[in-house]
PDB file of C-alpha atoms in Angstrom:
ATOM      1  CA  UNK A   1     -28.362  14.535  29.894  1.00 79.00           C
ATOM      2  CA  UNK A   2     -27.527  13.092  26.545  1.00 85.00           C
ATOM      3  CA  UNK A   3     -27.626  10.014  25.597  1.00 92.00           C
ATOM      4  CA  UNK A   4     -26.381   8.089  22.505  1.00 94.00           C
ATOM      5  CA  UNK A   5     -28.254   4.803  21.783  1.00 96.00           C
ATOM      6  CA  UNK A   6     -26.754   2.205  18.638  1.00 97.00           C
ATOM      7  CA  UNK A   7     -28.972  -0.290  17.391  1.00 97.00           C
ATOM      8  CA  UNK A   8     -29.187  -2.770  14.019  1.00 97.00           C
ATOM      9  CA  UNK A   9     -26.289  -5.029  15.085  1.00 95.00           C
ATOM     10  CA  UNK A  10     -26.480  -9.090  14.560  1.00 97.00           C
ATOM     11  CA  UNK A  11     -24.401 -11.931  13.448  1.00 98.00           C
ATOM     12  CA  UNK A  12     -24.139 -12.227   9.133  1.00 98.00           C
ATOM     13  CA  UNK A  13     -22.514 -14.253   6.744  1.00 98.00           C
ATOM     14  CA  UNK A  14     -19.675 -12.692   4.815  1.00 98.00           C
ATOM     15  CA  UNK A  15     -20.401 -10.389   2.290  1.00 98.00           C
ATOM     16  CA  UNK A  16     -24.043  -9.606   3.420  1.00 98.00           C
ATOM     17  CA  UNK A  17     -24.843  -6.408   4.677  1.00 98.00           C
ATOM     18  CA  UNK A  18     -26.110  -4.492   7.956  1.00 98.00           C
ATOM     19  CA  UNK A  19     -27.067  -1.542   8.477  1.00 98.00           C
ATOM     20  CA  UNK A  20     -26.608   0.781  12.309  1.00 98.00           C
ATOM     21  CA  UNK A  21     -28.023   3.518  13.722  1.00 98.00           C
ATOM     22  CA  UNK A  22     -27.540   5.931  16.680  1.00 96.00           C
ATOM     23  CA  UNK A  23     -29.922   7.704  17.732  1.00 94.00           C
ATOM     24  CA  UNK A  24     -29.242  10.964  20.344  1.00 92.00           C
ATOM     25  CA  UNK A  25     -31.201  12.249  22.864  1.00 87.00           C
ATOM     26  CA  UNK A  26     -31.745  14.683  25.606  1.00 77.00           C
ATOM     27  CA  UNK A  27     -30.532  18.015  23.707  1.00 67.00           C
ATOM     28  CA  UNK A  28     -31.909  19.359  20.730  1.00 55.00           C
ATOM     29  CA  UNK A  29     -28.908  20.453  19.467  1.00 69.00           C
ATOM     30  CA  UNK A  30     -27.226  18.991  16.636  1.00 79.00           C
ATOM     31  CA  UNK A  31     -24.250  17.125  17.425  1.00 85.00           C
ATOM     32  CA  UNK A  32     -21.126  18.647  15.025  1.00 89.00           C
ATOM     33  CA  UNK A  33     -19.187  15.868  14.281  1.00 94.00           C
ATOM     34  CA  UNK A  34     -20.529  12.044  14.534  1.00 95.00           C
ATOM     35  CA  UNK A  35     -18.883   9.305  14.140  1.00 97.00           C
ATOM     36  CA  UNK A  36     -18.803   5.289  14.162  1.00 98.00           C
ATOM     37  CA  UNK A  37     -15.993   3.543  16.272  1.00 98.00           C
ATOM     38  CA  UNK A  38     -15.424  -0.135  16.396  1.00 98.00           C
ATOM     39  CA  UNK A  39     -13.384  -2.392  19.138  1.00 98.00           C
ATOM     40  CA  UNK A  40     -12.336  -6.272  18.114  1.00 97.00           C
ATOM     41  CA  UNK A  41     -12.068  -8.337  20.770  1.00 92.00           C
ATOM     42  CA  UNK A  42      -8.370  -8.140  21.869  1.00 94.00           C
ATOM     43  CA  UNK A  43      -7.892  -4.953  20.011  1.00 96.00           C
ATOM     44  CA  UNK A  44      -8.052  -1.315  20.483  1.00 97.00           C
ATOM     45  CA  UNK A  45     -10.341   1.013  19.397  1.00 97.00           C
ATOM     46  CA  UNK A  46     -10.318   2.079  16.260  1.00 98.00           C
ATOM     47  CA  UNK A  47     -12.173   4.764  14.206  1.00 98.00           C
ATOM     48  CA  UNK A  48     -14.353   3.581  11.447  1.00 98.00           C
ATOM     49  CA  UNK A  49     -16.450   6.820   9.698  1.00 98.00           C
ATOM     50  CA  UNK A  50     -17.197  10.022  10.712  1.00 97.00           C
ATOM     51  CA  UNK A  51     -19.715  12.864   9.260  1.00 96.00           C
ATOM     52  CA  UNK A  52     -20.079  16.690  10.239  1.00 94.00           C
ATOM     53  CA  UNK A  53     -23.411  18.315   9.956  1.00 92.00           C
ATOM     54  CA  UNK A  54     -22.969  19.186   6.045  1.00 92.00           C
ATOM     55  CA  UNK A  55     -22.677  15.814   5.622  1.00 93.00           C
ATOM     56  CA  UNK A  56     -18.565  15.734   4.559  1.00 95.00           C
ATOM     57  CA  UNK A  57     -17.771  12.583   5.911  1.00 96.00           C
ATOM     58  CA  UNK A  58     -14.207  10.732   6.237  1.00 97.00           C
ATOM     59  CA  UNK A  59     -13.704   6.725   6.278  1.00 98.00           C
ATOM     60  CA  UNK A  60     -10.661   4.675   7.931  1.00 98.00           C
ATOM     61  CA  UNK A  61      -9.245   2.351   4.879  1.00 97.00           C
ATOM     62  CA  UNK A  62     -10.889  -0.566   6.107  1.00 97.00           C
ATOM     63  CA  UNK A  63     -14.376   1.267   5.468  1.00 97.00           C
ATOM     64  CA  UNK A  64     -13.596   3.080   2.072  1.00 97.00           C
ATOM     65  CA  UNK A  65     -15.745   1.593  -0.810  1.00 97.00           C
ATOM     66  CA  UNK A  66     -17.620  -0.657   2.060  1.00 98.00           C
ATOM     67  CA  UNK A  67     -19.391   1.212   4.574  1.00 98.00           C
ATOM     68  CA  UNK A  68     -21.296   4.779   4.230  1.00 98.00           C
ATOM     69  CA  UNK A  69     -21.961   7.115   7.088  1.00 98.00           C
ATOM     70  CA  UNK A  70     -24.798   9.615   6.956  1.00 97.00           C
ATOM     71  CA  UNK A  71     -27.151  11.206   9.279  1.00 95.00           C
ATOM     72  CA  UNK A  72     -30.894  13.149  10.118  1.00 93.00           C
ATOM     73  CA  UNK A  73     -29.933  16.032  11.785  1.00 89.00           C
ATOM     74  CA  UNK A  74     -33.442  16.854  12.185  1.00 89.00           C
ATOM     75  CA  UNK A  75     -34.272  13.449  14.194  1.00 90.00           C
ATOM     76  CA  UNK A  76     -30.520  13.580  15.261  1.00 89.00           C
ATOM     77  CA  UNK A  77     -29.857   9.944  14.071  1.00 93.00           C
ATOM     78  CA  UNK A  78     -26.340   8.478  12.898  1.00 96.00           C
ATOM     79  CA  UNK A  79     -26.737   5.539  10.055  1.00 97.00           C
ATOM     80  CA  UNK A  80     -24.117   3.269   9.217  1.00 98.00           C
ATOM     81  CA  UNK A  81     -24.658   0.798   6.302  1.00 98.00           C
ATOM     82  CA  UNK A  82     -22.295  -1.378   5.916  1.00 98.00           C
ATOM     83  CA  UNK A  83     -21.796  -3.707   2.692  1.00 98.00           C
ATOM     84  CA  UNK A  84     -19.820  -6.879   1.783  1.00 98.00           C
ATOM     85  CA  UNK A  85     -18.845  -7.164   5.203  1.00 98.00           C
ATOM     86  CA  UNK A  86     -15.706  -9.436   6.387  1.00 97.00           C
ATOM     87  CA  UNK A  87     -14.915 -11.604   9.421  1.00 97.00           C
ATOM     88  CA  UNK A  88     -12.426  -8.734  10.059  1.00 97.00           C
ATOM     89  CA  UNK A  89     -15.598  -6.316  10.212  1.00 98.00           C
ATOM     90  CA  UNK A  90     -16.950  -8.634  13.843  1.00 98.00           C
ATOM     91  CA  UNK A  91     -16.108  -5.398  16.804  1.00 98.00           C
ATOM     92  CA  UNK A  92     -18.487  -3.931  18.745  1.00 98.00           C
ATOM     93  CA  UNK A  93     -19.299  -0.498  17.061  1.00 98.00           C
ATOM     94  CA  UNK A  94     -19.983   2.513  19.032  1.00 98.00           C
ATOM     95  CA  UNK A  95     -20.872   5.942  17.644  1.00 97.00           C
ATOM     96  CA  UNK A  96     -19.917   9.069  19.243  1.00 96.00           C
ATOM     97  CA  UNK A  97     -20.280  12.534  18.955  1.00 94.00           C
ATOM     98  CA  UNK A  98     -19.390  15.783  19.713  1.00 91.00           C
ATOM     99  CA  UNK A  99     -20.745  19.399  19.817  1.00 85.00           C
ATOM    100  CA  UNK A 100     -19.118  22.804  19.235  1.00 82.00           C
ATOM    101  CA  UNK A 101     -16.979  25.463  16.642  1.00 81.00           C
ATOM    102  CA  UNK A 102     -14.475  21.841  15.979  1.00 87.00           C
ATOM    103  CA  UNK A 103     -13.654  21.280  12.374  1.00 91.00           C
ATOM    104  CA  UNK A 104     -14.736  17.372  12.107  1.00 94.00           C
ATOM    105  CA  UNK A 105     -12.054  16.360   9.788  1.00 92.00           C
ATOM    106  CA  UNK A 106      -8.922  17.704  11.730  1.00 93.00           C
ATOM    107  CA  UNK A 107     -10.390  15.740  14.995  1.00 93.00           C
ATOM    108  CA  UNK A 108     -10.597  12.564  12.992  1.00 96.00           C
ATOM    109  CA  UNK A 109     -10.940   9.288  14.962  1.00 97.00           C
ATOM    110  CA  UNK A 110      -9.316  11.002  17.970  1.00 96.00           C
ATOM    111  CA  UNK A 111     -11.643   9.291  20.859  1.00 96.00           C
ATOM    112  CA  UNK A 112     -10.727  11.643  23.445  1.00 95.00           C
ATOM    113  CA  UNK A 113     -12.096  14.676  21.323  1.00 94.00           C
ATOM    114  CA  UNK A 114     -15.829  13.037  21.834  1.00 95.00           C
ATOM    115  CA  UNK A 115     -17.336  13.830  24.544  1.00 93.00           C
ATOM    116  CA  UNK A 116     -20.511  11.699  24.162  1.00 94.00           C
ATOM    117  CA  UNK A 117     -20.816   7.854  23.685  1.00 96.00           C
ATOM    118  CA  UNK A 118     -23.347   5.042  23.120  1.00 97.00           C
ATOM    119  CA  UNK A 119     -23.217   1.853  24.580  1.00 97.00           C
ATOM    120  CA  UNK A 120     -22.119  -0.209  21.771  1.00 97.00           C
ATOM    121  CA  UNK A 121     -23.707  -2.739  19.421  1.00 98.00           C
ATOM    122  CA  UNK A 122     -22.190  -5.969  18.366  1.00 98.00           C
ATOM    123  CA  UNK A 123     -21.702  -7.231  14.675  1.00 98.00           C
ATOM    124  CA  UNK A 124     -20.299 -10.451  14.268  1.00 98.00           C
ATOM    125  CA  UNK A 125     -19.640 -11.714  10.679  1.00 98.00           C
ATOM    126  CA  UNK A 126     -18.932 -15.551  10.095  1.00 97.00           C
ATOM    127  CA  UNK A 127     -17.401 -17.265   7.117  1.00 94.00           C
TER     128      UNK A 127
END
């Protein structure tokens, strides 16, 4: 059974910085395409950065210049480090992933093409 398991979020001032990971477990393989989602309270959810197993990686807008995805394919872990962060930036962020022949950029932040999820992990950022 695999399992998806976020950690490394907490409550910052604006413009300090945090930094998540996601760790999977329960299959060796390497997940294709991993990504970071985020839901506001009161909002849906949204797509924030996503990286295939070359490490190409694609950012929403709100992320560009801010945040940068990577990964460990060998320990199968999913980092998010996220800069100069906003009151806008306060979601819980949940990464997700997904095996298989799928070409990571054409399935983008669509949530129903991942099949695996974590839990979530809150970041709250105060003025």
């Amino acid at each position: 059974q695999v399992k998806l398991v976020e950690s490394g979020g907490g409550s910052v001032q604006a413009g300090r910085s945090l930094g998540l990971s996601c760790v999977a477990s329960g299959n060796t393989a390497t997940m294709k395409c991993m990504a970071w989602f985020r839901q506001a309270p009161g909002k849906e959810r949204e797509g924030v950065a996503l990286i295939d197993t070359d490490g190409n990686s694609v950012y929403a807008n709100s992320a560009k210049g801010r945040f940068t995805v990577s990964r460990d394919n060998a320990k199968n872990t999913l980092y998010l480090q996220m800069d100069r962060l906003e009151p806008e930036d306060t979601a819980v962020y949940y990464c997700a992933g997904i095996w298989g022949l799928v070409n990571c950029e054409l399935i983008g932040f669509d949530a129903d093409e991942y099949a695996y999820w974590g839990q979530g992990t809150r970041v709250a950022v105060s003025l």
